[in-house]
mmCIF file of C-alpha atoms and ligand atoms in Angstrom:
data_model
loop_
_atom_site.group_PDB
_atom_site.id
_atom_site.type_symbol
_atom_site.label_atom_id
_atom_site.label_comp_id
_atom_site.label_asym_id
_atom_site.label_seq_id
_atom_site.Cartn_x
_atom_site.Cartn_y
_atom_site.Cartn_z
ATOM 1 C CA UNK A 1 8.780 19.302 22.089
ATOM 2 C CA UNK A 2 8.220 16.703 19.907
ATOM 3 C CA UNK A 3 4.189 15.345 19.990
ATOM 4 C CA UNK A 4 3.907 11.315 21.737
ATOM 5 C CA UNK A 5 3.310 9.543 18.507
ATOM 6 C CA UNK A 6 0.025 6.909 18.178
ATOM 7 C CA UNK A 7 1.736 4.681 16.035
ATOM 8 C CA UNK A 8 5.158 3.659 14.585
ATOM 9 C CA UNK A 9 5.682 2.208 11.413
ATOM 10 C CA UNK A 10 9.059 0.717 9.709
ATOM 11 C CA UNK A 11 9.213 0.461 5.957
ATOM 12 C CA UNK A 12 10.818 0.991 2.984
ATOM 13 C CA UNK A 13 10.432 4.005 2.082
ATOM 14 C CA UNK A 14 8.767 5.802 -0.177
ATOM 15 C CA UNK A 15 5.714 2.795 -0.023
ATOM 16 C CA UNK A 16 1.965 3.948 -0.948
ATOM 17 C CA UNK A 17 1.109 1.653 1.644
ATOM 18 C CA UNK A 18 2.189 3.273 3.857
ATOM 19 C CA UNK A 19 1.130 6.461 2.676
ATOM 20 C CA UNK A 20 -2.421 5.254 3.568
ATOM 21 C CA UNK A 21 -1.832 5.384 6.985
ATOM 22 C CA UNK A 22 -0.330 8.959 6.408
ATOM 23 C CA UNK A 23 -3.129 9.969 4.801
ATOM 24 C CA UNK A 24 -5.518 9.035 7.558
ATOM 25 C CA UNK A 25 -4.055 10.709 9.727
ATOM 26 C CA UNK A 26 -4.398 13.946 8.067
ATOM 27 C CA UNK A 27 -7.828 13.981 9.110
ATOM 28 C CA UNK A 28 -7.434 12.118 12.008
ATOM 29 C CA UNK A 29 -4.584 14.020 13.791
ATOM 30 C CA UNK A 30 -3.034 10.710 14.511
ATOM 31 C CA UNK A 31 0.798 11.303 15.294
ATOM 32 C CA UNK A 32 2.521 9.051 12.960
ATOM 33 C CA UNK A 33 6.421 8.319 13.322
ATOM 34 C CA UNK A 34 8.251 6.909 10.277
ATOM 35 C CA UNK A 35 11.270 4.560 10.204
ATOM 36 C CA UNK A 36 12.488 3.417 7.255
ATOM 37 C CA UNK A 37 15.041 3.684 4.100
ATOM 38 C CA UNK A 38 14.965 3.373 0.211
ATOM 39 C CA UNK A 39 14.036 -0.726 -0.590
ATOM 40 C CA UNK A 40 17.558 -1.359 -1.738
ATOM 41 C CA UNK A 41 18.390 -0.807 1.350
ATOM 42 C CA UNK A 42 16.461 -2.493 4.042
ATOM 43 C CA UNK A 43 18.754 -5.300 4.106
ATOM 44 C CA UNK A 44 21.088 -3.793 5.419
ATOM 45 C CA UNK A 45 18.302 -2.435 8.524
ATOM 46 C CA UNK A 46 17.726 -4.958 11.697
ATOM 47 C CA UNK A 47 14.053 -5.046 11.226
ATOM 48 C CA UNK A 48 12.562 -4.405 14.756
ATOM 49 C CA UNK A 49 10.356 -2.269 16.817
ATOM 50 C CA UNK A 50 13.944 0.111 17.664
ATOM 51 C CA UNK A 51 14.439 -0.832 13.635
ATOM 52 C CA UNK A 52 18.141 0.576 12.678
ATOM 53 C CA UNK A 53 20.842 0.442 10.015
ATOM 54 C CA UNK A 54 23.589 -2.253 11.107
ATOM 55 C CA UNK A 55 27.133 -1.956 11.009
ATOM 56 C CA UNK A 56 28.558 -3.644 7.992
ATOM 57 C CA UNK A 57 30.317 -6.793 10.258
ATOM 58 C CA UNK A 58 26.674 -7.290 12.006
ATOM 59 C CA UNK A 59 25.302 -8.312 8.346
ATOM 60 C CA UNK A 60 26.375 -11.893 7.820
ATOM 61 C CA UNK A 61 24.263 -15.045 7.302
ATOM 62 C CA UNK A 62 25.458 -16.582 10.659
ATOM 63 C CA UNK A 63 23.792 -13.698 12.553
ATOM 64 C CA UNK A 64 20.889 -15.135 14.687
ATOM 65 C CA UNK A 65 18.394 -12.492 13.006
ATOM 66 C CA UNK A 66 18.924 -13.806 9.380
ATOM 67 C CA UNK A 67 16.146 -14.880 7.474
ATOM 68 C CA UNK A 68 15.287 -15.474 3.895
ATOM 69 C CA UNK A 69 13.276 -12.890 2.300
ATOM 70 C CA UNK A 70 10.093 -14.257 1.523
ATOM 71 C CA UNK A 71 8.218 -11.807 -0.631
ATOM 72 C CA UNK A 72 9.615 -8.584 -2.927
ATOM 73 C CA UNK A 73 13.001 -9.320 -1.223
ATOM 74 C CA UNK A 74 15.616 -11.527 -2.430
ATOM 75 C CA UNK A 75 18.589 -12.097 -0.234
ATOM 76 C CA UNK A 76 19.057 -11.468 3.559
ATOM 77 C CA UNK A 77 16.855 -10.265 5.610
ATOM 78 C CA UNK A 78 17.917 -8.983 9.655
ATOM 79 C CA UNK A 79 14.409 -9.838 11.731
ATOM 80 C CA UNK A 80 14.256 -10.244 14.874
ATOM 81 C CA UNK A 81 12.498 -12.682 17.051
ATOM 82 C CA UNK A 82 10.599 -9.475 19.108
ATOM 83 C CA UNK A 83 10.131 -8.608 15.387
ATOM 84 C CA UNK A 84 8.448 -11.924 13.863
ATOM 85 C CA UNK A 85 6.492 -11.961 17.537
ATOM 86 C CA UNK A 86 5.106 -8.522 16.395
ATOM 87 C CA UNK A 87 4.898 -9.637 13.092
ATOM 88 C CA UNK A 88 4.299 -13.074 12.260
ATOM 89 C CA UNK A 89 4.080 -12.813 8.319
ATOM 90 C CA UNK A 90 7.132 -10.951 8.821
ATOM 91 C CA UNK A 91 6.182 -7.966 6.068
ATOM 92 C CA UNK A 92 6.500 -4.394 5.961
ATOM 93 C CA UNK A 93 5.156 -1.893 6.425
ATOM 94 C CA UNK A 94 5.234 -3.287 9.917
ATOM 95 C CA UNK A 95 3.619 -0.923 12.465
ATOM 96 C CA UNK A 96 3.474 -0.823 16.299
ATOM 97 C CA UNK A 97 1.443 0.760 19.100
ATOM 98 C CA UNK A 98 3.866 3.314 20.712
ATOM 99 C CA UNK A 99 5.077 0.701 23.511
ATOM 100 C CA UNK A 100 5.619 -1.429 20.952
ATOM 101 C CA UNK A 101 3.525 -4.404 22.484
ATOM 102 C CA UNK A 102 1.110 -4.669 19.572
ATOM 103 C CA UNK A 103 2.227 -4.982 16.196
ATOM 104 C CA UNK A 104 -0.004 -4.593 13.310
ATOM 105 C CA UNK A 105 0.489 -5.780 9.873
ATOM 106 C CA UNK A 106 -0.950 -5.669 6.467
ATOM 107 C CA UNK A 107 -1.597 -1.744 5.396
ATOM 108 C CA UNK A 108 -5.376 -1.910 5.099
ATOM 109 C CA UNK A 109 -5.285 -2.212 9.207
ATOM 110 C CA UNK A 110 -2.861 -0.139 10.125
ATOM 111 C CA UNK A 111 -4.942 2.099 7.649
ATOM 112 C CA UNK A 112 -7.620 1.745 10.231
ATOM 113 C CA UNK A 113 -5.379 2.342 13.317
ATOM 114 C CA UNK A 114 -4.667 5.556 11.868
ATOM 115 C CA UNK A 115 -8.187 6.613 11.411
ATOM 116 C CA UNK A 116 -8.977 5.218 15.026
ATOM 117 C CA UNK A 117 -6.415 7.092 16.833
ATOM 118 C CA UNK A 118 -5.783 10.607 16.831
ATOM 119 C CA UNK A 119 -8.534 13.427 18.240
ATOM 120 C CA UNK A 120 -9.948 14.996 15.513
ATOM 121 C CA UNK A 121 -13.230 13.766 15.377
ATOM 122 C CA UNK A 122 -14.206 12.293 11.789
ATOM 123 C CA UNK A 123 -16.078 9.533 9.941
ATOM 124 C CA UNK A 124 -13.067 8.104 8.159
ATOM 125 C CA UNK A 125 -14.014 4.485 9.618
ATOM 126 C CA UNK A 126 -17.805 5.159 9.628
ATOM 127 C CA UNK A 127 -20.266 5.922 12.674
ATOM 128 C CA UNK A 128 -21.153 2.660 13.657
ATOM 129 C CA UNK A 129 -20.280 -1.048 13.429
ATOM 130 C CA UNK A 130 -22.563 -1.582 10.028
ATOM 131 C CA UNK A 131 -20.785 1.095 8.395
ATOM 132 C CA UNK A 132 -17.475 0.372 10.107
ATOM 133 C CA UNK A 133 -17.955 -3.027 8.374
ATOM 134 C CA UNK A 134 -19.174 -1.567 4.833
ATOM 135 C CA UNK A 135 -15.535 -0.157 5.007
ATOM 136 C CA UNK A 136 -14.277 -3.153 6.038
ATOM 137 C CA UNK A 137 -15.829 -4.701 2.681
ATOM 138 C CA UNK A 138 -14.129 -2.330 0.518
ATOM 139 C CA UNK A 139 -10.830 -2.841 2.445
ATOM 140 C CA UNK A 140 -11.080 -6.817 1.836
ATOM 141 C CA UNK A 141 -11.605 -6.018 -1.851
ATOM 142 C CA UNK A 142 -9.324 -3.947 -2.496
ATOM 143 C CA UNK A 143 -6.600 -6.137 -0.790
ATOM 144 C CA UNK A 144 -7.669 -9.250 -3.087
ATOM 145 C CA UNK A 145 -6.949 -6.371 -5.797
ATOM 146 C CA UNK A 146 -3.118 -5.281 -4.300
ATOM 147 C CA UNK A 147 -2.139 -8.783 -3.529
ATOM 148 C CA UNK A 148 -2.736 -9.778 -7.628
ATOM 149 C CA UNK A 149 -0.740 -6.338 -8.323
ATOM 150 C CA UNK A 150 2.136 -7.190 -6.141
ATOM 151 C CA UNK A 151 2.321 -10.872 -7.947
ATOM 152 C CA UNK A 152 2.380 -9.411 -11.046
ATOM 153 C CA UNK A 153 4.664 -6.014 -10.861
ATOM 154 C CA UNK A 154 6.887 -7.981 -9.123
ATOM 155 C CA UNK A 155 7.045 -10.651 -12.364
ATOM 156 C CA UNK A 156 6.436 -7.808 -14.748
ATOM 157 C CA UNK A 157 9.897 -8.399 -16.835
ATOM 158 C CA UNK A 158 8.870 -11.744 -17.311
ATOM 159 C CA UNK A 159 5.013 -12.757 -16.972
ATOM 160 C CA UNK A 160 3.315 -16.231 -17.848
ATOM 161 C CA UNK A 161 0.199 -15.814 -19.569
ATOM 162 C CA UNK A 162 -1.464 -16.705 -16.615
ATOM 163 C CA UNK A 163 -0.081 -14.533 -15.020
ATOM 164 C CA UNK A 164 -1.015 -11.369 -16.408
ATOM 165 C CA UNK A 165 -4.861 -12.701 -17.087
ATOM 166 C CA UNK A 166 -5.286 -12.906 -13.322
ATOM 167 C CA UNK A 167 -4.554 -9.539 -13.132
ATOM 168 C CA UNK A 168 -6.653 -8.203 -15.853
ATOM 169 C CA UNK A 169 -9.394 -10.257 -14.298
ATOM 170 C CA UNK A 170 -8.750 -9.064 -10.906
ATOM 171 C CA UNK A 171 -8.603 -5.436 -12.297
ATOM 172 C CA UNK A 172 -11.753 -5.743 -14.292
ATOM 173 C CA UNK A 173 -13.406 -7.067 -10.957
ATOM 174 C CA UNK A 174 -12.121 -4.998 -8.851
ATOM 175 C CA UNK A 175 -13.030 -1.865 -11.094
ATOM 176 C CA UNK A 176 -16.307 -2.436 -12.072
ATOM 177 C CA UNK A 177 -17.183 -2.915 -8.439
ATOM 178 C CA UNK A 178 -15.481 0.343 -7.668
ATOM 179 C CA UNK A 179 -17.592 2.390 -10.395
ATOM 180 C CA UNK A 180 -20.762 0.822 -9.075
ATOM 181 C CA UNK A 181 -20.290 2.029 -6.101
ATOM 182 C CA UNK A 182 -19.848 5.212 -7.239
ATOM 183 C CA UNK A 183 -22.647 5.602 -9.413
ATOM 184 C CA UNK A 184 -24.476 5.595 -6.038
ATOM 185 C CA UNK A 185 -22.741 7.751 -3.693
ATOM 186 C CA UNK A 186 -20.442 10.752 -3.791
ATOM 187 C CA UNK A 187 -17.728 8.340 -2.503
ATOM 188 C CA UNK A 188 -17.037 4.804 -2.411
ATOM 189 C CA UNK A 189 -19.176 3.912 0.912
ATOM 190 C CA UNK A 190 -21.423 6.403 1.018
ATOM 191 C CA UNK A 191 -21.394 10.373 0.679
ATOM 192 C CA UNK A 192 -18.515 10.844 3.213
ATOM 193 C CA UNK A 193 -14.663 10.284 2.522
ATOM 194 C CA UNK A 194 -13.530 6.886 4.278
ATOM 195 C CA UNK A 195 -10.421 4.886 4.496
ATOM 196 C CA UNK A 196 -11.834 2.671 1.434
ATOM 197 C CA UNK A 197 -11.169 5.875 -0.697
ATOM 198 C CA UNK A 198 -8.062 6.311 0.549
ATOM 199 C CA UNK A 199 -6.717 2.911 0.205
ATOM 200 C CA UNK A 200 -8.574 2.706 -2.854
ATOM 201 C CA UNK A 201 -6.436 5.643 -4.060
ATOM 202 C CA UNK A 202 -3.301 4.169 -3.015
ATOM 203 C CA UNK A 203 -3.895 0.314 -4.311
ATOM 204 C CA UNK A 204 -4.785 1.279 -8.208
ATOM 205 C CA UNK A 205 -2.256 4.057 -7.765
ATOM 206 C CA UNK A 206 0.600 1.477 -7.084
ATOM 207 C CA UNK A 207 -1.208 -0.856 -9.860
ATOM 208 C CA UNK A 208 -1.075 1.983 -12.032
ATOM 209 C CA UNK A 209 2.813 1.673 -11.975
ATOM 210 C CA UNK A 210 2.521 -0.892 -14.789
ATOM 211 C CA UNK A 211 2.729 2.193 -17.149
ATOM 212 C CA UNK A 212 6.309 2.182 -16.505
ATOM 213 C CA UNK A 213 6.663 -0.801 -17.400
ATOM 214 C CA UNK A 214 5.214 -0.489 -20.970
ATOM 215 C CA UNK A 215 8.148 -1.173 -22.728
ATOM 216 C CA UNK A 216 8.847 -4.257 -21.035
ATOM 217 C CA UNK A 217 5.261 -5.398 -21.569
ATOM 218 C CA UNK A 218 5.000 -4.789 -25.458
ATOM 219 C CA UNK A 219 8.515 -7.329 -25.524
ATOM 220 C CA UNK A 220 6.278 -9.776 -24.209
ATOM 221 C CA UNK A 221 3.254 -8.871 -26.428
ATOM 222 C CA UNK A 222 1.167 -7.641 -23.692
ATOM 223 C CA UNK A 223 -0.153 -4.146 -22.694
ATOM 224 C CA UNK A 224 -0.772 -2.422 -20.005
ATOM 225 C CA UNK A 225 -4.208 -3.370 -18.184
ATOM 226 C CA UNK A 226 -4.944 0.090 -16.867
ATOM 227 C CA UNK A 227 -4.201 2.049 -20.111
ATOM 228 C CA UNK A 228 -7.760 2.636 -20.462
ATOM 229 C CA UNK A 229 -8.809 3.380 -17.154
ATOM 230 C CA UNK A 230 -10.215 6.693 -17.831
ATOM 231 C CA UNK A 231 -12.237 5.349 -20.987
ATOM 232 C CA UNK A 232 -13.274 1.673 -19.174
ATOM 233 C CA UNK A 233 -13.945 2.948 -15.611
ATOM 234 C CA UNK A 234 -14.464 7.143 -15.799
ATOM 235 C CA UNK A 235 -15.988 7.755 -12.722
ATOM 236 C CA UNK A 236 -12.916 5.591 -11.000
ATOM 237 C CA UNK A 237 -10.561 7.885 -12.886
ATOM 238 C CA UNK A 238 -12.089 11.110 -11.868
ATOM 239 C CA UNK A 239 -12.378 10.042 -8.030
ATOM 240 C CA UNK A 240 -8.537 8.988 -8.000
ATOM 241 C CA UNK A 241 -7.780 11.896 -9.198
ATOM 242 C CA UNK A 242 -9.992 14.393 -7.721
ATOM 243 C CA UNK A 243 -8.710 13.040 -3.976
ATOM 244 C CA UNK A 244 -4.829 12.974 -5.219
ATOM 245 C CA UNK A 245 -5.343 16.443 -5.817
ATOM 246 C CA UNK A 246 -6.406 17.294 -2.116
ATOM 247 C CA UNK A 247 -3.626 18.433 0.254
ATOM 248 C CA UNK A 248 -4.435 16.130 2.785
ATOM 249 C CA UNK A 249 -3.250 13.334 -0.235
ATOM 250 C CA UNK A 250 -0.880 15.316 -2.465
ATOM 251 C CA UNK A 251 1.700 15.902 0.270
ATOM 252 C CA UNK A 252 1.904 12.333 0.550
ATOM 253 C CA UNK A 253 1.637 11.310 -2.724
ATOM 254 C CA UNK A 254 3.618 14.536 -4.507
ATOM 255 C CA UNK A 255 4.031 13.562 -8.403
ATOM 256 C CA UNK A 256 3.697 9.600 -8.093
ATOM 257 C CA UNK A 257 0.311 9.969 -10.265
ATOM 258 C CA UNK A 258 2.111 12.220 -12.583
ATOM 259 C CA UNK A 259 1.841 10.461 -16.157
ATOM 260 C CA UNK A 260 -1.736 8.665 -15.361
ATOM 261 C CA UNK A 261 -3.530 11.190 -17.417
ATOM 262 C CA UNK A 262 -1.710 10.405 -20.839
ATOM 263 C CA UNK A 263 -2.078 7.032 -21.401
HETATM 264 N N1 GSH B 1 -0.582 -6.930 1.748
HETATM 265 C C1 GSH B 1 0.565 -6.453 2.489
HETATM 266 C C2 GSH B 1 1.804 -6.557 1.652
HETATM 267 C C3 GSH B 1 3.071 -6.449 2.475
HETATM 268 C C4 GSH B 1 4.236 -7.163 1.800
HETATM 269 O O1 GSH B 1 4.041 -8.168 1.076
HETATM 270 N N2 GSH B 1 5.451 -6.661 2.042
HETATM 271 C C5 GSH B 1 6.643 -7.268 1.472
HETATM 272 C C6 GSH B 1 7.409 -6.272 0.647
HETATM 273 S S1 GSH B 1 6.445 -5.690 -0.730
HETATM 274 C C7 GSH B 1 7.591 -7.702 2.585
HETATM 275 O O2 GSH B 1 7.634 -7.082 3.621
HETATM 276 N N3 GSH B 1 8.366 -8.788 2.372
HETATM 277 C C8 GSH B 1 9.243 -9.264 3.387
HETATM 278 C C9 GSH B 1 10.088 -10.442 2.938
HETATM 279 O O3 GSH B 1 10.366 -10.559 1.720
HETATM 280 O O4 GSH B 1 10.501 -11.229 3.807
HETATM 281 C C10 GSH B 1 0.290 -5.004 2.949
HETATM 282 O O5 GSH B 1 -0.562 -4.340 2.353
HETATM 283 O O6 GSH B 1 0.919 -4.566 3.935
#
């Protein structure tokens, strides 16, 4: 029999943001179902909690759940109103409690719905509210940090100048903060593992994309901000990928850091 899942989430698939959640829930024993398809394809999905692929003649403009894609997606979108209720930015991953009353939204908190839920005990979101919020300050930073990475991979092709000095700004920031914090303690909050290392892991990781992108960059006379990471920000290097290397991550992550080591 299949186990009562804690939460639901409905994404494109595969989406390190999602894999934070995932992740968290290795040690949390939080049952996690996964809807989703590849991102090409979510248009053609009703986006809902009972998300599903739609028949080709239930895809048109005049269908009452079309919307404009807002952000990453150009094109139609199939949301529906339960959806938007759920989800008022309208984003994925989009994740719901297992009735599907409450939906939660940005990955950083359903990152910490996954650590909540589940029985295995653990310290993933601290033992108390000071810590709990410690986490919390990590989680704010490093969402400053992804929301400057999604701006610019999605531009990457064709950045402005200003553009792609936010995001070395935000990356030096963001960094240097990171590799303070871990010249104190074994991990970024403290000597335990917490969900700021894991989304940690999984922000820089999809920053770290960029190297894909190299060619692209050098036609627009730039290069890549990270290619120095393990030079500029060592101990930030060696923590990313010490913890990809751990089961509990490398199942979820399998070869998507491959490559980070040579640049
Ligand atoms: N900061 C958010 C980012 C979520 C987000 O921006 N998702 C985009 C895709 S990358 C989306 O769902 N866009 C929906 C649309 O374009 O309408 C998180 O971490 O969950």
């Amino acid at each position: 029999m299949m186990k009562e899942s804690n939460l639901k989430i409905f994404s494109y698939l595969p989406n390190p943001r999602v894999w934070k959640a995932l992740i968290a829930a290795e040690f949390s024993g939080a049952e996690i179902e996964v809807v989703g398809d590849k991102p090409k394809n979510l248009g053609k999905w009703l986006w809902d909690f009972n998300a599903e692929e739609l028949p080709e003649n239930a895809r048109n403009d005049d269908s009452p759940n079309a919307r404009k894609g807002r952000r990453g997606f150009s094109g139609t979108l199939f949301k529906t109103d339960g959806f938007l209720k759920a989800h008022p930015f309208g984003t994925v991953p989009a994740a719901f409690s297992p009735d599907g009353a409450i939906g939660i939204f940005e990955s950083n908190s359903i990152l910490r719905a996954a650590a909540r839920a589940g029985a295995s005990k653990n310290s993933l979101y601290g033992d108390n509210g000071f810590q709990a919020s410690r986490i919390d300050s990590f989680l704010d930073a490093s969402l400053v940090f992804a929301r400057e990475a999604q701006v610019y991979l999605l531009s990457v092709e064709s950045l402005s100048q200003e553009n792609y000095d936010r995001m070395q700004a935000a990356y030096e920031f963001y960094l240097s903060g990171i590799e303070a914090a871990l010249g104190v303690g074994k991990y970024l909050a403290g000597d335990e593992l917490t969900i700021a290392d894991i989304s940690f892991v999984c922000d820089v990781g999809q920053f770290l994309r960029e190297r894909f992108f190299r060619e692209a960059l050098e036609k627009q006379d730039y290069q890549p901000i990270g290619g120095s990471l393990s030079q500029e920000f060592p101990k930030s290097f060696h923590h990313m990928i010490h913890l990809s290397e751990r089961a509990e991550f490398s199942k979820h992550l399998g070869n998507y850091m491959d490559g980070l080591t040579v640049n």
